[in-house]
């Protein structure tokens, strides 16, 4: 079976859509940055998801995309800037391509230069446009301001009459509605995740450790073509099942435990996000079954509420109504779910659901005093008809 992928023409179409938004904003300039590499080499580098969404480029730290809808030369309305070649560094990290026709053809971008030329090019375009539009979220969690706003403030200070506008809702709205190709990638991530969960069931036996479950899951992902997990696997038993972001995965599994397994494969940059809860001894106690059945009923109610035009608050209320009626209102301590895509917690347009959106539905009940935790999570594609459960192949 041919692996799904995003075509270069789709990335070009996305860039064209952003160019149109910038043109409507007075031919404003837009800048999207890939982000710098982690100098410590402690983990694999991934570009900023907005940059990846618009280019598909995942191996060029510090790359910059300049979007200039008013440029008189059509070929220069999309400009890509890449780091200069560094032969000495590339002996360590791998050789990179010269800027030429093969590279331009691969990326579908005809104007590619080195980042040494970016500042001058931006200033020249800004003097003409006199309007700069922020596309990155202004509320950067790890910086005082977003990277494009920092660049624009410096440029605007040098150009009398230059203004900065806010188009930060543009990319979240685009990313929230998945294309056919994106859905295919997400379905593949879900299918690989199903293989991992099947391996987990075999490993989740009394006497094994939580880590053995994690190891089995992640080995299955890699064997099936997923190069990395979408996020850190959670494999919690007993009391650890009540800790939402438990990551130690170090406790021995004991007879009678419930295992909460929260994990997802990544494929072509797109995430799956799944949780299942099962009895490691193969049978629930009466109390465990009551809680499990309540969570499952709540999840099914929420999935039924996943219709075009519905708000996430209404979907949440559908699940919460079931859990409250069963007497567990105080034990459901988080929201019903989130958008899913290039990020596990993907860009959220803060709008009603519409066809093409993919969200998680993940109610849970957590009772630390009883060392009892249950969560069930699936990935849901909103359609014009009934919602499609991308992760339906994973038993629950």
mmCIF file of C-alpha atoms in Angstrom:
data_model
loop_
_atom_site.group_PDB
_atom_site.id
_atom_site.type_symbol
_atom_site.label_atom_id
_atom_site.label_comp_id
_atom_site.label_asym_id
_atom_site.label_seq_id
_atom_site.Cartn_x
_atom_site.Cartn_y
_atom_site.Cartn_z
ATOM 1 C CA UNK A 1 0.000 0.000 0.000
ATOM 2 C CA UNK A 2 1.360 3.404 -0.974
ATOM 3 C CA UNK A 3 1.979 5.652 2.010
ATOM 4 C CA UNK A 4 -0.182 8.795 2.063
ATOM 5 C CA UNK A 5 1.626 12.075 1.625
ATOM 6 C CA UNK A 6 0.957 15.754 1.062
ATOM 7 C CA UNK A 7 1.717 16.868 -2.510
ATOM 8 C CA UNK A 8 3.797 19.960 -3.275
ATOM 9 C CA UNK A 9 0.766 21.409 -5.052
ATOM 10 C CA UNK A 10 -1.207 21.310 -1.803
ATOM 11 C CA UNK A 11 1.480 23.290 0.022
ATOM 12 C CA UNK A 12 1.426 25.801 -2.855
ATOM 13 C CA UNK A 13 -2.355 26.091 -2.528
ATOM 14 C CA UNK A 14 -2.024 26.794 1.192
ATOM 15 C CA UNK A 15 0.529 29.527 0.547
ATOM 16 C CA UNK A 16 -1.761 31.035 -2.084
ATOM 17 C CA UNK A 17 -4.601 31.134 0.442
ATOM 18 C CA UNK A 18 -2.415 33.020 2.927
ATOM 19 C CA UNK A 19 -1.290 35.388 0.165
ATOM 20 C CA UNK A 20 -4.941 36.203 -0.530
ATOM 21 C CA UNK A 21 -5.521 36.950 3.152
ATOM 22 C CA UNK A 22 -2.490 39.243 3.177
ATOM 23 C CA UNK A 23 -3.671 40.951 -0.018
ATOM 24 C CA UNK A 24 -7.045 41.686 1.609
ATOM 25 C CA UNK A 25 -5.107 43.274 4.475
ATOM 26 C CA UNK A 26 -3.641 45.946 2.233
ATOM 27 C CA UNK A 27 -0.980 43.768 0.602
ATOM 28 C CA UNK A 28 0.662 43.238 3.967
ATOM 29 C CA UNK A 29 3.851 41.222 4.312
ATOM 30 C CA UNK A 30 3.829 37.958 6.238
ATOM 31 C CA UNK A 31 6.741 36.048 7.731
ATOM 32 C CA UNK A 32 6.647 32.448 8.951
ATOM 33 C CA UNK A 33 9.706 31.075 10.722
ATOM 34 C CA UNK A 34 10.780 27.447 11.041
ATOM 35 C CA UNK A 35 12.522 28.056 14.361
ATOM 36 C CA UNK A 36 16.061 27.355 15.469
ATOM 37 C CA UNK A 37 17.533 23.921 16.062
ATOM 38 C CA UNK A 38 18.133 22.646 19.586
ATOM 39 C CA UNK A 39 21.857 23.154 20.044
ATOM 40 C CA UNK A 40 21.987 20.518 22.773
ATOM 41 C CA UNK A 41 20.948 17.756 20.319
ATOM 42 C CA UNK A 42 18.784 16.380 23.149
ATOM 43 C CA UNK A 43 15.858 15.635 20.847
ATOM 44 C CA UNK A 44 14.944 15.607 17.174
ATOM 45 C CA UNK A 45 14.197 19.027 15.707
ATOM 46 C CA UNK A 46 10.740 19.796 14.364
ATOM 47 C CA UNK A 47 9.847 23.017 12.611
ATOM 48 C CA UNK A 48 7.195 25.403 13.774
ATOM 49 C CA UNK A 49 3.922 23.750 12.670
ATOM 50 C CA UNK A 50 2.820 26.817 10.709
ATOM 51 C CA UNK A 51 6.036 26.658 8.695
ATOM 52 C CA UNK A 52 5.642 22.916 8.143
ATOM 53 C CA UNK A 53 2.008 23.418 7.120
ATOM 54 C CA UNK A 54 2.939 25.963 4.444
ATOM 55 C CA UNK A 55 6.086 24.309 3.087
ATOM 56 C CA UNK A 56 6.304 20.647 4.094
ATOM 57 C CA UNK A 57 9.953 21.288 4.954
ATOM 58 C CA UNK A 58 11.054 19.466 8.093
ATOM 59 C CA UNK A 59 14.868 19.507 7.903
ATOM 60 C CA UNK A 60 15.856 23.170 7.602
ATOM 61 C CA UNK A 61 16.261 24.836 11.013
ATOM 62 C CA UNK A 62 16.219 28.645 10.925
ATOM 63 C CA UNK A 63 14.453 28.728 7.545
ATOM 64 C CA UNK A 64 12.181 31.715 6.858
ATOM 65 C CA UNK A 65 9.186 32.062 4.551
ATOM 66 C CA UNK A 66 8.475 35.608 3.344
ATOM 67 C CA UNK A 67 5.057 36.187 1.784
ATOM 68 C CA UNK A 68 4.727 39.401 -0.230
ATOM 69 C CA UNK A 69 1.426 39.541 -2.168
ATOM 70 C CA UNK A 70 2.127 42.992 -3.601
ATOM 71 C CA UNK A 71 5.540 42.233 -5.087
ATOM 72 C CA UNK A 72 5.607 43.352 -8.746
ATOM 73 C CA UNK A 73 7.413 40.139 -9.719
ATOM 74 C CA UNK A 74 5.014 37.222 -9.283
ATOM 75 C CA UNK A 75 7.815 34.706 -8.664
ATOM 76 C CA UNK A 76 8.971 36.747 -5.668
ATOM 77 C CA UNK A 77 5.632 36.801 -3.851
ATOM 78 C CA UNK A 78 6.760 33.644 -2.069
ATOM 79 C CA UNK A 79 10.376 33.699 -0.910
ATOM 80 C CA UNK A 80 12.164 30.975 1.041
ATOM 81 C CA UNK A 81 15.350 31.691 2.967
ATOM 82 C CA UNK A 82 17.662 28.878 4.085
ATOM 83 C CA UNK A 83 20.798 28.909 6.217
ATOM 84 C CA UNK A 84 24.086 29.297 4.342
ATOM 85 C CA UNK A 85 25.960 26.107 3.596
ATOM 86 C CA UNK A 86 28.574 25.199 6.203
ATOM 87 C CA UNK A 87 30.794 22.366 4.931
ATOM 88 C CA UNK A 88 32.505 21.856 8.280
ATOM 89 C CA UNK A 89 29.233 21.605 10.218
ATOM 90 C CA UNK A 90 27.697 19.437 7.515
ATOM 91 C CA UNK A 91 30.463 16.864 7.973
ATOM 92 C CA UNK A 92 28.818 16.273 11.357
ATOM 93 C CA UNK A 93 25.143 16.791 10.579
ATOM 94 C CA UNK A 94 24.833 15.783 6.917
ATOM 95 C CA UNK A 95 25.276 17.621 3.657
ATOM 96 C CA UNK A 96 22.661 20.053 2.380
ATOM 97 C CA UNK A 97 21.699 20.970 -1.172
ATOM 98 C CA UNK A 98 22.830 23.969 -3.143
ATOM 99 C CA UNK A 99 20.120 26.412 -4.121
ATOM 100 C CA UNK A 100 19.216 25.411 -7.652
ATOM 101 C CA UNK A 101 16.504 24.005 -9.875
ATOM 102 C CA UNK A 102 16.261 20.602 -8.111
ATOM 103 C CA UNK A 103 15.691 22.250 -4.722
ATOM 104 C CA UNK A 104 13.198 24.734 -6.144
ATOM 105 C CA UNK A 105 11.318 21.926 -7.857
ATOM 106 C CA UNK A 106 11.244 19.806 -4.692
ATOM 107 C CA UNK A 107 9.774 22.609 -2.594
ATOM 108 C CA UNK A 108 7.614 24.133 -5.331
ATOM 109 C CA UNK A 109 9.092 27.568 -4.597
ATOM 110 C CA UNK A 110 10.941 29.431 -7.342
ATOM 111 C CA UNK A 111 12.624 32.075 -5.178
ATOM 112 C CA UNK A 112 15.030 30.525 -2.668
ATOM 113 C CA UNK A 113 17.915 32.432 -1.115
ATOM 114 C CA UNK A 114 20.155 32.232 1.923
ATOM 115 C CA UNK A 115 19.139 33.835 5.213
ATOM 116 C CA UNK A 116 22.018 36.310 4.884
ATOM 117 C CA UNK A 117 19.857 38.099 2.291
ATOM 118 C CA UNK A 118 16.661 38.113 4.357
ATOM 119 C CA UNK A 119 17.017 41.333 6.363
ATOM 120 C CA UNK A 120 17.677 43.456 3.298
ATOM 121 C CA UNK A 121 14.868 41.810 1.321
ATOM 122 C CA UNK A 122 12.401 42.308 4.173
ATOM 123 C CA UNK A 123 13.324 45.964 4.558
ATOM 124 C CA UNK A 124 12.952 46.623 0.829
ATOM 125 C CA UNK A 125 9.542 44.939 0.732
ATOM 126 C CA UNK A 126 8.417 46.665 3.931
ATOM 127 C CA UNK A 127 9.306 50.096 2.533
ATOM 128 C CA UNK A 128 7.013 49.378 -0.402
ATOM 129 C CA UNK A 129 4.173 47.662 1.486
ATOM 130 C CA UNK A 130 4.269 49.727 4.694
ATOM 131 C CA UNK A 131 2.114 47.044 6.293
ATOM 132 C CA UNK A 132 3.284 43.963 8.165
ATOM 133 C CA UNK A 133 0.872 41.228 9.284
ATOM 134 C CA UNK A 134 1.569 38.836 12.155
ATOM 135 C CA UNK A 135 0.717 35.224 11.305
ATOM 136 C CA UNK A 136 2.318 33.496 14.295
ATOM 137 C CA UNK A 137 0.333 33.452 17.526
ATOM 138 C CA UNK A 138 1.084 36.588 19.528
ATOM 139 C CA UNK A 139 0.803 34.634 22.793
ATOM 140 C CA UNK A 140 4.047 32.709 22.459
ATOM 141 C CA UNK A 141 4.265 30.507 25.554
ATOM 142 C CA UNK A 142 8.064 30.489 25.653
ATOM 143 C CA UNK A 143 8.847 34.042 24.536
ATOM 144 C CA UNK A 144 7.656 37.553 25.442
ATOM 145 C CA UNK A 145 6.401 38.136 21.874
ATOM 146 C CA UNK A 146 6.033 36.030 18.750
ATOM 147 C CA UNK A 147 9.060 35.800 16.433
ATOM 148 C CA UNK A 148 7.455 37.590 13.495
ATOM 149 C CA UNK A 149 6.242 40.447 15.702
ATOM 150 C CA UNK A 150 9.781 40.898 17.025
ATOM 151 C CA UNK A 151 11.092 41.157 13.454
ATOM 152 C CA UNK A 152 8.302 43.495 12.372
ATOM 153 C CA UNK A 153 8.774 45.881 15.299
ATOM 154 C CA UNK A 154 12.407 46.297 14.343
ATOM 155 C CA UNK A 155 11.504 46.901 10.686
ATOM 156 C CA UNK A 156 8.601 49.255 11.426
ATOM 157 C CA UNK A 157 10.854 51.403 13.600
ATOM 158 C CA UNK A 158 12.955 52.146 10.515
ATOM 159 C CA UNK A 159 10.057 52.902 8.150
ATOM 160 C CA UNK A 160 7.891 56.001 8.736
ATOM 161 C CA UNK A 161 4.198 55.180 8.459
ATOM 162 C CA UNK A 162 4.630 51.407 8.633
ATOM 163 C CA UNK A 163 1.891 49.572 10.526
ATOM 164 C CA UNK A 164 1.585 46.086 12.011
ATOM 165 C CA UNK A 165 -1.689 44.155 11.761
ATOM 166 C CA UNK A 166 -3.038 40.985 13.343
ATOM 167 C CA UNK A 167 -3.759 38.029 11.048
ATOM 168 C CA UNK A 168 -3.016 35.437 13.693
ATOM 169 C CA UNK A 169 -6.384 33.714 13.158
ATOM 170 C CA UNK A 170 -5.616 32.914 9.516
ATOM 171 C CA UNK A 171 -3.460 29.813 9.940
ATOM 172 C CA UNK A 172 -5.404 28.254 12.847
ATOM 173 C CA UNK A 173 -8.577 28.459 10.745
ATOM 174 C CA UNK A 174 -6.832 26.825 7.790
ATOM 175 C CA UNK A 175 -5.087 24.130 9.813
ATOM 176 C CA UNK A 176 -8.268 23.169 11.659
ATOM 177 C CA UNK A 177 -9.996 21.926 8.491
ATOM 178 C CA UNK A 178 -8.089 18.963 7.126
ATOM 179 C CA UNK A 179 -7.747 18.118 3.448
ATOM 180 C CA UNK A 180 -8.320 14.648 2.048
ATOM 181 C CA UNK A 181 -4.556 14.070 2.072
ATOM 182 C CA UNK A 182 -4.255 15.193 5.682
ATOM 183 C CA UNK A 183 -7.072 12.897 6.768
ATOM 184 C CA UNK A 184 -5.309 10.010 5.021
ATOM 185 C CA UNK A 185 -2.129 10.744 6.995
ATOM 186 C CA UNK A 186 -4.101 10.926 10.233
ATOM 187 C CA UNK A 187 -5.880 7.675 9.440
ATOM 188 C CA UNK A 188 -2.504 6.018 8.877
ATOM 189 C CA UNK A 189 -1.282 7.370 12.235
ATOM 190 C CA UNK A 190 -4.435 5.955 13.853
ATOM 191 C CA UNK A 191 -3.982 2.571 12.183
ATOM 192 C CA UNK A 192 -0.375 2.362 13.368
ATOM 193 C CA UNK A 193 -1.532 3.317 16.852
ATOM 194 C CA UNK A 194 -3.965 0.393 16.754
ATOM 195 C CA UNK A 195 -1.022 -1.963 16.218
ATOM 196 C CA UNK A 196 0.710 -0.457 19.233
ATOM 197 C CA UNK A 197 -2.313 -0.896 21.472
ATOM 198 C CA UNK A 198 -2.639 -4.524 20.403
ATOM 199 C CA UNK A 199 0.973 -5.036 21.459
ATOM 200 C CA UNK A 200 0.214 -3.313 24.765
ATOM 201 C CA UNK A 201 -2.524 -5.779 25.636
ATOM 202 C CA UNK A 202 -0.044 -8.625 25.277
ATOM 203 C CA UNK A 203 2.540 -6.838 27.448
ATOM 204 C CA UNK A 204 0.194 -5.595 30.191
ATOM 205 C CA UNK A 205 0.411 -8.594 32.491
ATOM 206 C CA UNK A 206 0.974 -8.808 36.249
ATOM 207 C CA UNK A 207 4.699 -9.043 36.876
ATOM 208 C CA UNK A 208 5.633 -6.828 33.942
ATOM 209 C CA UNK A 209 6.281 -3.120 34.408
ATOM 210 C CA UNK A 210 4.481 -0.106 33.020
ATOM 211 C CA UNK A 211 7.629 0.550 31.004
ATOM 212 C CA UNK A 212 7.307 -2.857 29.329
ATOM 213 C CA UNK A 213 3.924 -1.693 28.031
ATOM 214 C CA UNK A 214 5.400 1.574 26.772
ATOM 215 C CA UNK A 215 8.250 -0.295 25.096
ATOM 216 C CA UNK A 216 5.865 -2.719 23.367
ATOM 217 C CA UNK A 217 3.673 0.116 22.096
ATOM 218 C CA UNK A 218 6.495 2.216 20.729
ATOM 219 C CA UNK A 219 8.309 -0.733 19.147
ATOM 220 C CA UNK A 220 5.114 -1.575 17.265
ATOM 221 C CA UNK A 221 4.841 2.011 16.041
ATOM 222 C CA UNK A 222 8.368 2.032 14.661
ATOM 223 C CA UNK A 223 7.972 -1.374 13.062
ATOM 224 C CA UNK A 224 4.893 -0.070 11.236
ATOM 225 C CA UNK A 225 6.592 3.034 9.866
ATOM 226 C CA UNK A 226 6.095 5.701 12.523
ATOM 227 C CA UNK A 227 9.429 7.337 13.251
ATOM 228 C CA UNK A 228 8.313 8.859 16.541
ATOM 229 C CA UNK A 229 5.455 9.033 18.984
ATOM 230 C CA UNK A 230 3.169 12.026 18.723
ATOM 231 C CA UNK A 231 3.793 12.707 22.429
ATOM 232 C CA UNK A 232 5.189 10.957 25.490
ATOM 233 C CA UNK A 233 3.402 7.676 26.175
ATOM 234 C CA UNK A 234 1.450 7.430 29.434
ATOM 235 C CA UNK A 235 1.128 3.920 30.878
ATOM 236 C CA UNK A 236 -0.263 4.220 34.397
ATOM 237 C CA UNK A 237 -1.597 1.479 36.646
ATOM 238 C CA UNK A 238 -3.291 1.688 40.040
ATOM 239 C CA UNK A 239 -2.911 5.130 41.580
ATOM 240 C CA UNK A 240 -0.840 6.262 38.584
ATOM 241 C CA UNK A 241 -3.947 5.885 36.419
ATOM 242 C CA UNK A 242 -5.409 8.885 38.260
ATOM 243 C CA UNK A 243 -2.474 11.152 37.303
ATOM 244 C CA UNK A 244 -3.344 12.779 33.987
ATOM 245 C CA UNK A 245 0.199 13.461 32.796
ATOM 246 C CA UNK A 246 1.986 10.546 34.428
ATOM 247 C CA UNK A 247 5.194 9.748 32.528
ATOM 248 C CA UNK A 248 7.443 7.750 34.852
ATOM 249 C CA UNK A 249 5.952 4.453 33.640
ATOM 250 C CA UNK A 250 8.066 2.638 36.219
ATOM 251 C CA UNK A 251 5.680 0.782 38.534
ATOM 252 C CA UNK A 252 5.347 -3.020 38.465
ATOM 253 C CA UNK A 253 1.933 -4.104 37.213
ATOM 254 C CA UNK A 254 -0.120 -5.855 39.863
ATOM 255 C CA UNK A 255 -3.092 -8.195 39.568
ATOM 256 C CA UNK A 256 -6.368 -6.286 39.799
ATOM 257 C CA UNK A 257 -4.896 -3.060 38.408
ATOM 258 C CA UNK A 258 -6.472 -0.965 35.716
ATOM 259 C CA UNK A 259 -4.046 0.313 33.086
ATOM 260 C CA UNK A 260 -4.638 3.706 31.499
ATOM 261 C CA UNK A 261 -2.663 3.775 28.254
ATOM 262 C CA UNK A 262 -2.512 7.166 26.512
ATOM 263 C CA UNK A 263 -0.346 7.105 23.402
ATOM 264 C CA UNK A 264 -0.285 7.949 19.720
ATOM 265 C CA UNK A 265 1.854 7.357 16.673
ATOM 266 C CA UNK A 266 2.937 10.133 14.340
ATOM 267 C CA UNK A 267 2.830 9.752 10.574
ATOM 268 C CA UNK A 268 4.037 12.338 8.044
ATOM 269 C CA UNK A 269 3.999 14.849 10.897
ATOM 270 C CA UNK A 270 0.357 14.180 11.838
ATOM 271 C CA UNK A 271 -0.578 12.902 15.281
ATOM 272 C CA UNK A 272 -2.874 10.260 16.650
ATOM 273 C CA UNK A 273 -3.985 10.607 20.282
ATOM 274 C CA UNK A 274 -5.696 7.620 21.888
ATOM 275 C CA UNK A 275 -6.459 6.400 25.404
ATOM 276 C CA UNK A 276 -7.774 3.046 26.478
ATOM 277 C CA UNK A 277 -8.315 1.619 29.962
ATOM 278 C CA UNK A 278 -8.298 -2.114 30.575
ATOM 279 C CA UNK A 279 -8.081 -4.583 33.433
ATOM 280 C CA UNK A 280 -4.686 -6.265 33.423
ATOM 281 C CA UNK A 281 -6.205 -9.420 34.926
ATOM 282 C CA UNK A 282 -8.790 -9.565 32.150
ATOM 283 C CA UNK A 283 -11.819 -8.787 34.313
ATOM 284 C CA UNK A 284 -13.198 -5.652 35.986
ATOM 285 C CA UNK A 285 -14.353 -5.542 39.565
ATOM 286 C CA UNK A 286 -17.931 -4.315 40.004
ATOM 287 C CA UNK A 287 -16.683 -0.846 40.974
ATOM 288 C CA UNK A 288 -14.246 -0.653 38.065
ATOM 289 C CA UNK A 289 -16.979 -1.719 35.653
ATOM 290 C CA UNK A 290 -19.358 0.945 36.954
ATOM 291 C CA UNK A 291 -16.792 3.678 36.406
ATOM 292 C CA UNK A 292 -15.689 2.296 33.035
ATOM 293 C CA UNK A 293 -19.237 1.993 31.726
ATOM 294 C CA UNK A 294 -19.996 5.543 32.838
ATOM 295 C CA UNK A 295 -16.976 6.911 30.974
ATOM 296 C CA UNK A 296 -17.829 4.902 27.867
ATOM 297 C CA UNK A 297 -21.441 6.132 27.878
ATOM 298 C CA UNK A 298 -20.200 9.692 28.317
ATOM 299 C CA UNK A 299 -17.805 9.313 25.409
ATOM 300 C CA UNK A 300 -20.454 7.891 23.102
ATOM 301 C CA UNK A 301 -22.805 10.745 24.021
ATOM 302 C CA UNK A 302 -20.091 13.282 23.232
ATOM 303 C CA UNK A 303 -19.264 11.625 19.905
ATOM 304 C CA UNK A 304 -22.938 11.774 18.907
ATOM 305 C CA UNK A 305 -22.818 15.511 19.619
ATOM 306 C CA UNK A 306 -19.924 16.023 17.172
ATOM 307 C CA UNK A 307 -21.913 17.633 14.370
ATOM 308 C CA UNK A 308 -21.258 20.593 12.093
ATOM 309 C CA UNK A 309 -22.263 23.778 13.870
ATOM 310 C CA UNK A 310 -21.818 22.353 17.362
ATOM 311 C CA UNK A 311 -19.489 24.073 19.790
ATOM 312 C CA UNK A 312 -16.943 22.163 21.841
ATOM 313 C CA UNK A 313 -18.734 23.409 24.945
ATOM 314 C CA UNK A 314 -21.876 21.545 23.847
ATOM 315 C CA UNK A 315 -19.876 18.385 23.170
ATOM 316 C CA UNK A 316 -18.323 18.699 26.620
ATOM 317 C CA UNK A 317 -21.761 19.181 28.173
ATOM 318 C CA UNK A 318 -23.052 15.975 26.566
ATOM 319 C CA UNK A 319 -20.346 13.941 28.295
ATOM 320 C CA UNK A 320 -20.559 15.844 31.559
ATOM 321 C CA UNK A 321 -24.310 15.232 31.779
ATOM 322 C CA UNK A 322 -23.760 11.463 31.786
ATOM 323 C CA UNK A 323 -20.944 11.597 34.319
ATOM 324 C CA UNK A 324 -22.855 13.953 36.610
ATOM 325 C CA UNK A 325 -25.965 11.770 36.525
ATOM 326 C CA UNK A 326 -23.831 8.828 37.658
ATOM 327 C CA UNK A 327 -22.541 10.812 40.650
ATOM 328 C CA UNK A 328 -18.984 11.420 39.431
ATOM 329 C CA UNK A 329 -19.138 15.117 38.507
ATOM 330 C CA UNK A 330 -16.184 16.087 40.707
ATOM 331 C CA UNK A 331 -14.043 13.283 39.263
ATOM 332 C CA UNK A 332 -14.136 14.575 35.663
ATOM 333 C CA UNK A 333 -11.466 17.232 36.020
ATOM 334 C CA UNK A 334 -10.577 18.223 32.453
ATOM 335 C CA UNK A 335 -12.239 19.233 29.210
ATOM 336 C CA UNK A 336 -13.687 16.844 26.677
ATOM 337 C CA UNK A 337 -10.975 17.182 24.046
ATOM 338 C CA UNK A 338 -9.006 19.321 21.628
ATOM 339 C CA UNK A 339 -8.149 19.769 17.970
ATOM 340 C CA UNK A 340 -5.641 17.326 16.485
ATOM 341 C CA UNK A 341 -3.282 17.568 13.515
ATOM 342 C CA UNK A 342 0.354 18.555 13.111
ATOM 343 C CA UNK A 343 0.321 19.128 16.858
ATOM 344 C CA UNK A 344 -1.305 16.936 19.479
ATOM 345 C CA UNK A 345 -3.032 20.032 20.807
ATOM 346 C CA UNK A 346 -3.458 21.514 17.360
ATOM 347 C CA UNK A 347 -4.328 25.045 16.363
ATOM 348 C CA UNK A 348 -7.794 25.869 17.694
ATOM 349 C CA UNK A 349 -9.791 28.381 15.631
ATOM 350 C CA UNK A 350 -12.235 28.916 18.546
ATOM 351 C CA UNK A 351 -15.176 28.379 16.214
ATOM 352 C CA UNK A 352 -18.009 25.874 15.844
ATOM 353 C CA UNK A 353 -17.210 22.447 14.463
ATOM 354 C CA UNK A 354 -17.257 22.013 10.696
ATOM 355 C CA UNK A 355 -16.586 19.174 8.263
ATOM 356 C CA UNK A 356 -12.893 18.352 7.994
ATOM 357 C CA UNK A 357 -12.018 19.164 11.586
ATOM 358 C CA UNK A 358 -10.422 16.413 13.675
ATOM 359 C CA UNK A 359 -10.852 16.496 17.439
ATOM 360 C CA UNK A 360 -10.284 14.168 20.362
ATOM 361 C CA UNK A 361 -13.096 13.022 22.635
ATOM 362 C CA UNK A 362 -11.632 11.907 25.964
ATOM 363 C CA UNK A 363 -13.832 11.886 29.072
ATOM 364 C CA UNK A 364 -12.368 10.451 32.246
ATOM 365 C CA UNK A 365 -13.117 9.731 35.887
ATOM 366 C CA UNK A 366 -10.297 9.870 38.441
ATOM 367 C CA UNK A 367 -10.684 8.774 42.073
ATOM 368 C CA UNK A 368 -7.249 8.928 43.756
ATOM 369 C CA UNK A 369 -8.597 7.688 47.107
ATOM 370 C CA UNK A 370 -9.497 4.406 45.389
ATOM 371 C CA UNK A 371 -6.466 4.299 43.055
ATOM 372 C CA UNK A 372 -9.057 4.170 40.303
ATOM 373 C CA UNK A 373 -8.740 6.053 37.026
ATOM 374 C CA UNK A 374 -10.504 5.529 33.699
ATOM 375 C CA UNK A 375 -10.143 7.519 30.478
ATOM 376 C CA UNK A 376 -11.290 6.600 26.973
ATOM 377 C CA UNK A 377 -10.160 8.695 24.011
ATOM 378 C CA UNK A 378 -10.738 8.553 20.269
ATOM 379 C CA UNK A 379 -9.910 10.751 17.289
ATOM 380 C CA UNK A 380 -13.025 12.064 15.551
ATOM 381 C CA UNK A 381 -13.351 13.457 12.027
ATOM 382 C CA UNK A 382 -16.282 15.847 11.659
ATOM 383 C CA UNK A 383 -18.264 15.140 8.482
ATOM 384 C CA UNK A 384 -21.493 16.411 6.962
ATOM 385 C CA UNK A 385 -23.143 13.268 8.293
ATOM 386 C CA UNK A 386 -22.257 11.102 11.267
ATOM 387 C CA UNK A 387 -18.835 11.684 12.836
ATOM 388 C CA UNK A 388 -16.118 9.288 11.684
ATOM 389 C CA UNK A 389 -14.034 7.647 14.404
ATOM 390 C CA UNK A 390 -10.529 7.388 12.953
ATOM 391 C CA UNK A 391 -9.444 5.158 15.844
ATOM 392 C CA UNK A 392 -12.410 2.768 15.723
ATOM 393 C CA UNK A 393 -10.093 -0.216 15.114
ATOM 394 C CA UNK A 394 -8.839 -0.032 18.708
ATOM 395 C CA UNK A 395 -11.185 -2.049 20.970
ATOM 396 C CA UNK A 396 -12.762 -0.393 23.982
#
